[in-house]
């Protein structure tokens, strides 16, 4: 490098650094080409904790925003087949709205996603009692699950994308669960238009664990009506039937020839009125993925016909909960100023099966000390 270019380089570097300090944004040295991470303040919780918002931008201009409260995806802007961007996840503009209560929009769910019957389980000879925050059952980690905690965050190197790592340490007996558990989730927005979630957890006592992301999607855009016209394919031959309180009966039943069958791409609304189960109706079921879990594999595809936006779901989990926003009743108004009525969004929550801790025939959710829980899910976007 010549003396002059050296000076220019140093001056540029100093300018970039000064700008970074002034605006509060940070760029990890190893972020993929054209990708970056910006950090801003999102708000302060009612109990005085500062909450940051991380904006991940990839080389193609796709933007994902994740806040430290709930390690929660607040926005995700992806293009349609003409390049038009839209925010395709449900959520709010302010922290106050999130703290006001909502059905897990965009949140990281733990310590155990989905339901545990009557909030009770036995593990290593002891009975544990958790909060029953969903009728007679425990749901999504309890009264104050991981979705309502402020996570620590740091940008991490990512080749071919931008990444932020969130960490939360859950105390022994928090929400009734045994063991001090440290959970991490790395959100990576890749230059291949994937939003990737890599989860890990370690514990000092045996404990159940089941982590997921609870984003509600509307591929036509947040606030753009119902998702009933979205075409869905789930690569699953079987599902776990539930009782009236949405607890699996323990049976693993076939889907072929029933309204549960999404092996061929079918509009979500085509048979939704015939889905058996408690009112208000719709899909709220765990599919047993044909690939069986353990390695990251294609699991589901959703296409919205008017925009052409496509979401592919890949996961290393053995199951996925299809939830069609059945309980949305118009009382919450989202970012676009539109009330969220029934079926305004759908979720594909990758997971171990609901109430697995009470079903020896389901894949185990028990994490032992000395072992590391690992799980990966990818939401991949395209348009056609
Ligand atoms: C999960 C459950 C649903 C519902 C939503 C949140 O997906 O399976 O029954 O509780 O969360 O409203």
PDB file of C-alpha atoms and ligand atoms in Angstrom, residues 103-104 114-115 134 139-140 214 216 246 284 321 323 327 347 349, ligand 1:
ATOM      1  CA  UNK A 103     -49.913 -14.932  21.177  1.00  0.00           C
ATOM      2  CA  UNK A 104     -46.131 -15.362  20.814  1.00  0.00           C
ATOM      3  CA  UNK A 114     -46.095 -26.454  23.031  1.00  0.00           C
ATOM      4  CA  UNK A 115     -48.141 -28.172  25.735  1.00  0.00           C
ATOM      5  CA  UNK A 134     -53.549 -22.726  28.892  1.00  0.00           C
ATOM      6  CA  UNK A 139     -48.064 -23.927  27.223  1.00  0.00           C
ATOM      7  CA  UNK A 140     -44.877 -22.507  25.676  1.00  0.00           C
ATOM      8  CA  UNK A 214     -43.235 -18.816  16.775  1.00  0.00           C
ATOM      9  CA  UNK A 216     -46.732 -15.915  12.145  1.00  0.00           C
ATOM     10  CA  UNK A 246     -54.934 -30.016  22.351  1.00  0.00           C
ATOM     11  CA  UNK A 284     -53.305 -26.630  15.369  1.00  0.00           C
ATOM     12  CA  UNK A 321     -46.830 -27.588  14.480  1.00  0.00           C
ATOM     13  CA  UNK A 323     -51.093 -23.408  13.529  1.00  0.00           C
ATOM     14  CA  UNK A 327     -57.364 -17.811  18.149  1.00  0.00           C
ATOM     15  CA  UNK A 347     -47.098 -20.693  11.979  1.00  0.00           C
ATOM     16  CA  UNK A 349     -43.285 -24.265  14.571  1.00  0.00           C
TER      17      UNK A 349
HETATM   18  C1  LIG B   1     -49.380 -22.553  19.589  1.00  0.00           C
HETATM   19  C2  LIG B   1     -50.482 -23.431  20.028  1.00  0.00           C
HETATM   20  C3  LIG B   1     -51.784 -22.809  19.726  1.00  0.00           C
HETATM   21  C4  LIG B   1     -51.873 -21.429  20.293  1.00  0.00           C
HETATM   22  C5  LIG B   1     -50.729 -20.614  19.802  1.00  0.00           C
HETATM   23  C6  LIG B   1     -50.719 -19.259  20.430  1.00  0.00           C
HETATM   24  O1  LIG B   1     -49.139 -22.643  18.282  1.00  0.00           O
HETATM   25  O2  LIG B   1     -50.398 -24.719  19.484  1.00  0.00           O
HETATM   26  O3  LIG B   1     -52.811 -23.599  20.245  1.00  0.00           O
HETATM   27  O4  LIG B   1     -51.819 -21.497  21.703  1.00  0.00           O
HETATM   28  O5  LIG B   1     -49.520 -21.233  20.069  1.00  0.00           O
HETATM   29  O6  LIG B   1     -51.975 -18.657  20.469  1.00  0.00           O
END
